[in-house]
GROMACS .gro file of C-alpha atoms in nm:
model
  413
    1MET     CA    1  -3.556  -0.316  -0.639
    2THR     CA    2  -3.468  -0.066  -0.392
    3ALA     CA    3  -3.173   0.174  -0.286
    4VAL     CA    4  -3.207   0.321   0.071
    5VAL     CA    5  -3.008   0.673   0.071
    6ARG     CA    6  -2.943   0.857   0.347
    7LEU     CA    7  -2.646   1.042   0.425
    8ASP     CA    8  -2.609   1.338   0.683
    9ASP     CA    9  -2.420   1.566   0.441
   10PRO     CA   10  -2.647   1.703   0.161
   11TYR     CA   11  -2.364   1.769  -0.045
   12VAL     CA   12  -2.295   1.394  -0.075
   13ASP     CA   13  -2.639   1.280  -0.035
   14THR     CA   14  -2.732   1.487  -0.335
   15LEU     CA   15  -2.442   1.321  -0.535
   16VAL     CA   16  -2.497   0.972  -0.460
   17ARG     CA   17  -2.890   1.007  -0.547
   18GLU     CA   18  -2.765   1.171  -0.913
   19ALA     CA   19  -2.511   0.924  -0.977
   20LEU     CA   20  -2.764   0.622  -0.889
   21ALA     CA   21  -3.055   0.765  -1.097
   22ALA     CA   22  -2.865   0.813  -1.417
   23GLN     CA   23  -2.673   0.465  -1.401
   24CYS     CA   24  -2.922   0.241  -1.219
   25PRO     CA   25  -3.263   0.371  -1.313
   26SER     CA   26  -3.424   0.047  -1.193
   27LEU     CA   27  -3.340   0.130  -0.836
   28ALA     CA   28  -3.628   0.278  -0.674
   29ILE     CA   29  -3.424   0.565  -0.417
   30VAL     CA   30  -3.600   0.555  -0.058
   31SER     CA   31  -3.479   0.754   0.242
   32GLU     CA   32  -3.603   0.496   0.510
   33TRP     CA   33  -3.654   0.129   0.539
   34PRO     CA   34  -3.888  -0.064   0.548
   35PRO     CA   35  -4.096   0.212   0.342
   36GLN     CA   36  -4.461   0.258   0.429
   37ASP     CA   37  -4.569   0.048   0.140
   38HIS     CA   38  -4.327  -0.230   0.179
   39ASP     CA   39  -4.470  -0.597   0.184
   40GLY     CA   40  -4.248  -0.900   0.240
   41ASP     CA   41  -3.914  -0.970   0.382
   42ALA     CA   42  -3.697  -0.877   0.072
   43PRO     CA   43  -3.400  -0.659   0.173
   44PRO     CA   44  -3.307  -0.323  -0.014
   45LEU     CA   45  -3.078  -0.418  -0.282
   46LEU     CA   46  -2.835  -0.128  -0.168
   47GLN     CA   47  -2.792   0.055   0.166
   48TRP     CA   48  -2.586   0.368   0.101
   49ARG     CA   49  -2.602   0.504   0.469
   50GLU     CA   50  -2.394   0.641   0.757
   51TYR     CA   51  -2.204   0.352   0.923
   52GLU     CA   52  -2.420   0.362   1.225
   53GLN     CA   53  -2.730   0.309   1.032
   54VAL     CA   54  -2.628   0.023   0.794
   55ASP     CA   55  -2.837  -0.290   0.882
   56TRP     CA   56  -2.547  -0.538   0.925
   57ASP     CA   57  -2.782  -0.850   0.976
   58MET     CA   58  -2.992  -0.777   0.638
   59VAL     CA   59  -2.630  -0.780   0.500
   60SER     CA   60  -2.484  -1.103   0.633
   61ARG     CA   61  -2.800  -1.287   0.570
   62HIS     CA   62  -2.847  -1.192   0.209
   63PRO     CA   63  -2.501  -1.155   0.043
   64GLU     CA   64  -2.635  -1.266  -0.292
   65CYS     CA   65  -2.871  -0.951  -0.316
   66SER     CA   66  -2.792  -0.699  -0.019
   67LEU     CA   67  -2.508  -0.449  -0.081
   68ALA     CA   68  -2.362  -0.213   0.173
   69ASN     CA   69  -2.147   0.140   0.095
   70THR     CA   70  -1.927   0.023   0.384
   71TYR     CA   71  -1.725  -0.283   0.535
   72CYS     CA   72  -1.851  -0.378   0.900
   73ILE     CA   73  -1.472  -0.440   1.046
   74ARG     CA   74  -1.206  -0.205   0.894
   75LYS     CA   75  -1.033  -0.042   1.195
   76ALA     CA   76  -0.676  -0.170   1.101
   77LEU     CA   77  -0.723   0.101   0.819
   78ILE     CA   78  -0.883   0.396   1.009
   79ARG     CA   79  -0.777   0.365   1.369
   80LYS     CA   80  -0.473   0.535   1.393
   81ILE     CA   81  -0.310   0.286   1.635
   82GLN     CA   82  -0.442  -0.009   1.463
   83MET     CA   83  -0.326   0.085   1.121
   84ALA     CA   84   0.022   0.179   1.285
   85ASN     CA   85   0.055  -0.203   1.430
   86ALA     CA   86  -0.054  -0.344   1.090
   87PHE     CA   87   0.226  -0.131   0.943
   88GLN     CA   88   0.467  -0.256   1.163
   89TYR     CA   89   0.397  -0.617   1.163
   90TYR     CA   90   0.407  -0.586   0.749
   91CYS     CA   91   0.720  -0.395   0.738
   92ALA     CA   92   0.889  -0.625   0.973
   93LYS     CA   93   0.848  -0.904   0.732
   94ARG     CA   94   0.953  -0.667   0.453
   95PRO     CA   95   1.202  -0.449   0.557
   96GLY     CA   96   1.254  -0.289   0.202
   97CYS     CA   97   0.874  -0.254   0.098
   98THR     CA   98   0.728   0.056  -0.020
   99LEU     CA   99   0.537   0.117   0.274
  100ALA     CA  100   0.873   0.111   0.495
  101ARG     CA  101   0.980   0.382   0.279
  102HIS     CA  102   0.676   0.594   0.279
  103VAL     CA  103   0.531   0.615   0.615
  104PRO     CA  104   0.677   0.867   0.893
  105GLU     CA  105   0.874   0.678   1.181
  106THR     CA  106   0.524   0.636   1.421
  107TRP     CA  107   0.519   0.516   1.812
  108ILE     CA  108   0.226   0.440   1.982
  109PHE     CA  109   0.174   0.657   2.289
  110ARG     CA  110  -0.043   0.570   2.604
  111LEU     CA  111  -0.101   0.751   2.873
  112ASP     CA  112  -0.357   0.723   3.200
  113HIS     CA  113  -0.243   1.010   3.388
  114PRO     CA  114   0.055   1.245   3.354
  115SER     CA  115   0.209   1.158   3.652
  116TYR     CA  116   0.302   0.848   3.465
  117LEU     CA  117   0.473   1.009   3.185
  118ASP     CA  118   0.832   0.891   3.237
  119GLU     CA  119   0.703   0.530   3.212
  120ALA     CA  120   0.495   0.624   2.932
  121LEU     CA  121   0.803   0.769   2.732
  122ASN     CA  122   0.994   0.416   2.787
  123GLU     CA  123   0.767   0.278   2.501
  124CYS     CA  124   0.878   0.548   2.279
  125TRP     CA  125   1.227   0.654   2.400
  126GLU     CA  126   1.322   0.768   2.062
  127VAL     CA  127   1.083   1.081   2.095
  128GLU     CA  128   1.265   1.157   2.461
  129ARG     CA  129   1.557   1.107   2.299
  130GLY     CA  130   1.478   1.371   2.033
  131PHE     CA  131   1.352   1.612   2.283
  132ARG     CA  132   1.693   1.590   2.475
  133ASN     CA  133   1.871   1.669   2.142
  134ASN     CA  134   1.679   1.975   2.063
  135LEU     CA  135   1.823   2.133   2.390
  136ALA     CA  136   2.130   2.173   2.235
  137CYS     CA  137   2.024   2.289   1.893
  138ASP     CA  138   2.006   2.666   1.850
  139ASP     CA  139   1.848   2.675   1.508
  140PRO     CA  140   1.486   2.593   1.556
  141ARG     CA  141   1.465   2.477   1.188
  142GLU     CA  142   1.685   2.201   1.242
  143ARG     CA  143   1.533   2.065   1.568
  144GLU     CA  144   1.342   1.707   1.560
  145ARG     CA  145   0.986   1.792   1.583
  146PHE     CA  146   0.692   1.554   1.633
  147ILE     CA  147   0.319   1.555   1.572
  148MET     CA  148   0.117   1.366   1.816
  149LYS     CA  149  -0.244   1.253   1.715
  150PRO     CA  150  -0.521   1.122   1.924
  151SER     CA  151  -0.576   0.764   1.792
  152MET     CA  152  -0.968   0.799   1.718
  153THR     CA  153  -1.039   1.172   1.596
  154GLY     CA  154  -1.035   1.299   1.264
  155ARG     CA  155  -1.063   1.656   1.066
  156GLY     CA  156  -0.742   1.803   1.269
  157ALA     CA  157  -0.901   1.768   1.618
  158GLY     CA  158  -0.660   1.734   1.890
  159ILE     CA  159  -0.308   1.758   1.690
  160TYR     CA  160  -0.016   1.914   1.846
  161LEU     CA  161   0.336   1.983   1.742
  162LEU     CA  162   0.598   1.912   2.001
  163GLU     CA  163   0.979   1.969   2.005
  164SER     CA  164   1.047   1.942   2.382
  165LEU     CA  165   0.910   1.751   2.691
  166ALA     CA  166   0.801   2.076   2.848
  167ASP     CA  167   0.556   2.122   2.507
  168MET     CA  168   0.441   1.761   2.565
  169GLU     CA  169   0.398   1.819   2.930
  170GLN     CA  170   0.200   2.107   2.878
  171VAL     CA  171  -0.031   1.954   2.621
  172LEU     CA  172  -0.109   1.674   2.863
  173GLU     CA  173  -0.172   1.864   3.164
  174ALA     CA  174  -0.399   2.063   2.992
  175LEU     CA  175  -0.590   1.770   2.789
  176PHE     CA  176  -0.620   1.547   3.130
  177GLU     CA  177  -0.771   1.837   3.315
  178ASP     CA  178  -1.035   1.890   3.059
  179SER     CA  179  -1.115   1.553   3.037
  180ASP     CA  180  -1.158   1.516   3.407
  181ASP     CA  181  -1.414   1.784   3.408
  182ASP     CA  182  -1.591   1.616   3.120
  183ASP     CA  183  -1.571   1.279   3.347
  184GLU     CA  184  -1.701   1.463   3.680
  185ASP     CA  185  -2.011   1.592   3.415
  186ASP     CA  186  -2.082   1.265   3.276
  187ASP     CA  187  -2.073   1.098   3.659
  188ASP     CA  188  -2.379   1.322   3.715
  189ASP     CA  189  -2.560   1.222   3.414
  190ASP     CA  190  -2.813   0.889   3.450
  191ASP     CA  191  -2.798   0.788   3.079
  192ASP     CA  192  -2.544   0.510   2.926
  193GLY     CA  193  -2.398   0.697   2.664
  194GLU     CA  194  -2.063   0.723   2.524
  195GLN     CA  195  -1.781   0.747   2.780
  196GLY     CA  196  -1.639   1.111   2.811
  197SER     CA  197  -1.374   1.250   2.629
  198ALA     CA  198  -1.103   1.117   2.891
  199TRP     CA  199  -1.126   0.792   2.752
  200MET     CA  200  -1.058   0.915   2.400
  201LEU     CA  201  -0.754   1.098   2.502
  202ARG     CA  202  -0.572   0.817   2.674
  203GLU     CA  203  -0.418   0.682   2.302
  204TRP     CA  204  -0.207   0.834   2.058
  205VAL     CA  205   0.014   0.820   1.772
  206ILE     CA  206   0.330   1.012   1.768
  207GLN     CA  207   0.458   1.021   1.434
  208ARG     CA  208   0.815   1.214   1.300
  209TYR     CA  209   0.715   1.525   1.190
  210ILE     CA  210   0.839   1.614   0.809
  211GLY     CA  211   0.968   1.970   0.836
  212ARG     CA  212   1.063   2.017   0.483
  213PRO     CA  213   0.753   1.999   0.282
  214LEU     CA  214   0.738   2.073  -0.109
  215LEU     CA  215   0.641   2.424  -0.175
  216LEU     CA  216   0.524   2.571  -0.467
  217ALA     CA  217   0.746   2.828  -0.659
  218ASN     CA  218   0.432   3.086  -0.621
  219ASP     CA  219   0.283   2.999  -0.303
  220PRO     CA  220   0.491   2.947   0.043
  221ARG     CA  221   0.216   2.772   0.200
  222LYS     CA  222   0.208   2.412   0.315
  223PHE     CA  223  -0.008   2.174   0.113
  224HIS     CA  224  -0.113   1.793   0.192
  225ILE     CA  225  -0.273   1.572  -0.087
  226ARG     CA  226  -0.596   1.420  -0.070
  227ALA     CA  227  -0.665   1.133  -0.250
  228TYR     CA  228  -1.004   0.927  -0.258
  229VAL     CA  229  -0.996   0.545  -0.267
  230LEU     CA  230  -1.265   0.319  -0.343
  231SER     CA  231  -1.223  -0.060  -0.214
  232VAL     CA  232  -1.487  -0.293  -0.406
  233GLY     CA  233  -1.567  -0.638  -0.248
  234ARG     CA  234  -1.290  -0.854  -0.126
  235MET     CA  235  -1.122  -0.684  -0.250
  236HIS     CA  236  -0.989  -0.438  -0.569
  237VAL     CA  237  -0.872  -0.111  -0.459
  238TYR     CA  238  -0.896   0.194  -0.664
  239LEU     CA  239  -0.718   0.551  -0.658
  240TYR     CA  240  -0.922   0.801  -0.803
  241ARG     CA  241  -0.726   1.035  -1.048
  242GLU     CA  242  -0.882   1.336  -0.944
  243MET     CA  243  -0.690   1.407  -0.623
  244LEU     CA  244  -0.691   1.747  -0.467
  245ALA     CA  245  -0.438   1.993  -0.273
  246LEU     CA  246  -0.511   2.117   0.051
  247PHE     CA  247  -0.351   2.416   0.180
  248ALA     CA  248  -0.262   2.574   0.519
  249GLY     CA  249  -0.395   2.891   0.626
  250ALA     CA  250  -0.042   3.074   0.630
  251ASP     CA  251   0.296   3.088   0.480
  252TYR     CA  252   0.527   2.794   0.594
  253ASP     CA  253   0.760   2.875   0.823
  254ALA     CA  254   0.961   2.590   1.004
  255ALA     CA  255   1.106   2.807   1.292
  256ASP     CA  256   0.759   2.887   1.415
  257ILE     CA  257   0.549   2.561   1.554
  258ALA     CA  258   0.330   2.816   1.791
  259ALA     CA  259   0.156   2.902   1.483
  260LEU     CA  260  -0.041   2.585   1.365
  261ASP     CA  261  -0.217   2.745   1.050
  262ARG     CA  262   0.129   2.758   0.899
  263HIS     CA  263   0.166   2.369   0.974
  264LEU     CA  264  -0.157   2.209   0.944
  265THR     CA  265  -0.360   2.173   0.618
  266ASN     CA  266  -0.666   2.034   0.736
  267THR     CA  267  -0.946   2.266   0.541
  268CYS     CA  268  -1.218   2.208   0.807
  269LEU     CA  269  -0.978   2.400   1.065
  270GLN     CA  270  -0.986   2.718   0.837
  271GLN     CA  271  -1.346   2.736   0.713
  272HIS     CA  272  -1.485   2.937   0.990
  273ALA     CA  273  -1.211   3.197   0.919
  274ARG     CA  274  -1.345   3.542   0.847
  275ASP     CA  275  -1.090   3.565   0.561
  276PHE     CA  276  -1.136   3.199   0.430
  277ASP     CA  277  -1.100   3.162   0.056
  278GLU     CA  278  -1.215   2.830  -0.092
  279SER     CA  279  -1.013   2.892  -0.417
  280ARG     CA  280  -0.650   2.943  -0.219
  281ALA     CA  281  -0.747   2.688   0.011
  282VAL     CA  282  -0.845   2.372  -0.220
  283ARG     CA  283  -0.696   2.310  -0.565
  284ALA     CA  284  -0.709   2.033  -0.797
  285PHE     CA  285  -0.403   1.843  -0.791
  286TRP     CA  286  -0.328   1.841  -1.121
  287ASP     CA  287  -0.381   2.218  -1.165
  288LEU     CA  288  -0.056   2.246  -0.979
  289ALA     CA  289   0.117   2.211  -1.305
  290SER     CA  290   0.006   2.577  -1.351
  291HIS     CA  291   0.196   2.654  -1.021
  292GLY     CA  292   0.550   2.553  -1.043
  293LEU     CA  293   0.503   2.165  -1.114
  294ASP     CA  294   0.525   2.027  -1.444
  295ARG     CA  295   0.361   1.728  -1.522
  296PRO     CA  296   0.636   1.449  -1.511
  297ALA     CA  297   0.658   1.559  -1.155
  298LEU     CA  298   0.309   1.546  -1.111
  299ASP     CA  299   0.313   1.177  -1.263
  300GLY     CA  300   0.573   1.061  -1.027
  301ILE     CA  301   0.367   1.168  -0.713
  302PHE     CA  302   0.078   1.019  -0.833
  303ASP     CA  303   0.255   0.667  -0.917
  304GLN     CA  304   0.389   0.699  -0.570
  305CYS     CA  305   0.071   0.754  -0.397
  306ALA     CA  306  -0.048   0.423  -0.608
  307ARG     CA  307   0.204   0.219  -0.463
  308ILE     CA  308   0.214   0.322  -0.110
  309LEU     CA  309  -0.167   0.235  -0.144
  310GLY     CA  310  -0.136  -0.095  -0.287
  311ASP     CA  311   0.099  -0.206   0.009
  312CYS     CA  312  -0.128  -0.025   0.279
  313PHE     CA  313  -0.390  -0.255   0.158
  314ALA     CA  314  -0.190  -0.583   0.188
  315ALA     CA  315  -0.106  -0.449   0.512
  316VAL     CA  316  -0.435  -0.405   0.677
  317THR     CA  317  -0.594  -0.674   0.497
  318SER     CA  318  -0.347  -0.911   0.639
  319ASP     CA  319  -0.487  -0.818   0.988
  320ALA     CA  320  -0.784  -1.069   0.988
  321VAL     CA  321  -0.913  -0.920   1.325
  322GLY     CA  322  -0.896  -0.574   1.227
  323PHE     CA  323  -0.981  -0.580   0.853
  324GLN     CA  324  -1.292  -0.788   0.709
  325ALA     CA  325  -1.352  -0.768   0.367
  326LEU     CA  326  -1.721  -0.886   0.233
  327PRO     CA  327  -1.817  -0.966  -0.107
  328ASN     CA  328  -2.117  -0.742  -0.101
  329ALA     CA  329  -1.985  -0.433   0.021
  330PHE     CA  330  -1.751  -0.126  -0.121
  331GLU     CA  331  -1.629   0.211   0.063
  332LEU     CA  332  -1.483   0.528  -0.022
  333TYR     CA  333  -1.171   0.668   0.210
  334GLY     CA  334  -1.001   0.985   0.208
  335PHE     CA  335  -0.614   0.931   0.230
  336ASP     CA  336  -0.365   1.232   0.305
  337PHE     CA  337  -0.023   1.237   0.176
  338LEU     CA  338   0.248   1.468   0.197
  339VAL     CA  339   0.521   1.563  -0.042
  340ASP     CA  340   0.846   1.662   0.073
  341ASP     CA  341   1.090   1.879  -0.075
  342ALA     CA  342   1.272   1.600  -0.246
  343ARG     CA  343   0.928   1.504  -0.399
  344HIS     CA  344   0.894   1.183  -0.171
  345VAL     CA  345   0.550   1.098  -0.085
  346TRP     CA  346   0.478   0.982   0.283
  347LEU     CA  347   0.131   0.855   0.387
  348LEU     CA  348  -0.014   1.000   0.673
  349GLU     CA  349  -0.362   0.870   0.739
  350ALA     CA  350  -0.669   0.739   0.609
  351ASN     CA  351  -1.011   0.839   0.709
  352ALA     CA  352  -1.377   0.664   0.643
  353PHE     CA  353  -1.668   0.861   0.545
  354PRO     CA  354  -1.425   1.152   0.438
  355ASP     CA  355  -1.562   1.525   0.426
  356PHE     CA  356  -1.613   1.547   0.082
  357ALA     CA  357  -1.756   1.869   0.120
  358GLN     CA  358  -1.441   2.019   0.180
  359THR     CA  359  -1.390   2.011  -0.166
  360GLY     CA  360  -1.593   2.312  -0.211
  361GLU     CA  361  -1.835   2.403  -0.478
  362GLN     CA  362  -1.598   2.518  -0.715
  363LEU     CA  363  -1.460   2.169  -0.755
  364ARG     CA  364  -1.817   1.971  -0.701
  365GLY     CA  365  -1.762   1.817  -1.054
  366LEU     CA  366  -1.438   1.633  -0.929
  367VAL     CA  367  -1.653   1.467  -0.631
  368ARG     CA  368  -1.952   1.410  -0.892
  369GLY     CA  369  -1.705   1.199  -1.115
  370LEU     CA  370  -1.612   1.020  -0.808
  371PHE     CA  371  -1.955   0.887  -0.741
  372GLU     CA  372  -2.006   0.842  -1.079
  373ALA     CA  373  -1.688   0.615  -1.106
  374THR     CA  374  -1.804   0.440  -0.770
  375VAL     CA  375  -2.150   0.329  -0.899
  376GLY     CA  376  -2.038   0.225  -1.219
  377VAL     CA  377  -1.752  -0.019  -1.072
  378ALA     CA  378  -1.909  -0.111  -0.739
  379VAL     CA  379  -2.308  -0.084  -0.769
  380CYS     CA  380  -2.388  -0.137  -1.144
  381PRO     CA  381  -2.260  -0.473  -1.162
  382PHE     CA  382  -2.421  -0.596  -0.874
  383VAL     CA  383  -2.762  -0.463  -0.975
  384ALA     CA  384  -2.704  -0.621  -1.318
  385ALA     CA  385  -2.617  -0.964  -1.119
  386VAL     CA  386  -2.936  -0.964  -0.900
  387GLU     CA  387  -3.141  -0.868  -1.220
  388HIS     CA  388  -3.025  -1.173  -1.411
  389GLY     CA  389  -2.992  -1.416  -1.128
  390THR     CA  390  -2.602  -1.464  -1.185
  391PRO     CA  391  -2.307  -1.408  -0.930
  392PRO     CA  392  -2.150  -1.046  -0.956
  393PRO     CA  393  -1.856  -1.064  -1.193
  394SER     CA  394  -1.537  -1.167  -0.997
  395THR     CA  395  -1.337  -0.845  -1.137
  396PRO     CA  396  -1.526  -0.518  -1.146
  397PRO     CA  397  -1.530  -0.320  -1.464
  398SER     CA  398  -1.256  -0.060  -1.551
  399ASP     CA  399  -1.295   0.317  -1.533
  400PRO     CA  400  -1.044   0.538  -1.669
  401ARG     CA  401  -1.100   0.767  -1.367
  402LEU     CA  402  -0.990   0.514  -1.151
  403ARG     CA  403  -0.667   0.320  -1.118
  404LEU     CA  404  -0.648   0.010  -0.983
  405VAL     CA  405  -0.362  -0.033  -0.712
  406TYR     CA  406  -0.461  -0.351  -0.528
  407ASP     CA  407  -0.616  -0.678  -0.617
  408ARG     CA  408  -0.606  -0.925  -0.366
  409SER     CA  409  -0.661  -1.230  -0.594
  410THR     CA  410  -0.330  -1.192  -0.754
  411SER     CA  411  -0.153  -1.009  -0.471
  412HIS     CA  412   0.107  -1.270  -0.299
  413THR     CA  413   0.200  -1.054  -0.034
   0.00000   0.00000   0.00000
């Protein structure tokens, strides 16, 4: 039996191979498929590859003996606009649900050209009203702020913090000027590759900015929580207990929205800075107990994350077009949460194929534990079932490092 493992990030590729070799010794691990000495039509038992490299025809034709490390269709979770739509539909039917209380107010914003801005804002008039209210607010810390994110980018790219219509106009003019230049460059190319960046910049989500984040007693920097989440089959969903706290590059100041390093906590935005210090940028979540948060507070935050995730997957899996769970697939996601000064947790976004390398070398063992748990829960039972010619178990085995947050077979939502 063969496992095809090939991931772009050596940090992740190595950890995956180590976990498979330790727990599934019967698997022959290769980087390419088919290998040169392959004879016959038998598929690899496991594909652990980048999304674009997965052979979906093989996965669909051999559901009993071919496992993939990602679902084919899950845009309702990882595309910001589709996620916002799924949440809105779900919460409209369940006004008091957990999700309704733990997702910032969100608007979908589409714009073909800055000259149509007035019409586009009709679809999110609350944002325009907030801009108008800010004109009469002298204290910048009391103004309504909004954060604008492109629907299809990640790692902090293209994020803007806005408090006025002038802010938005300035951002959009610059974006569309750049994208028009890219389109002209694309027109000069003869190949049929992906469209230029202009098409990446016509859809955004706008969220109400959480302006009072929880700050530690001995560290005035804003931070967010990165949680790793495993979904298995169709489906059981688990929250990895070892979460991360990712810190901004500068002390938080609500009045200074021009300095994004005070507000954006994406580690990938800081890594190239000359004074970047990994030990200050990334900390283990449970280690925050030594920075002013007691264990009951941390337990409460973790429990909120778990409840939010349960509702999140109930919402996105109810969208049969946007999320199609497969019995012979699993996937790891990175979820971002923000805690406000009332210790209320807010779900910000979800990412497929998260950047594990941002965890850094100091906390490499944390990521190693995640892949070990993933192999034990998602891969080993499938391997054993193929070896014995039996169906995989309907319920994956438990692992103390993983907390079950959603079981579709018992969910009535």
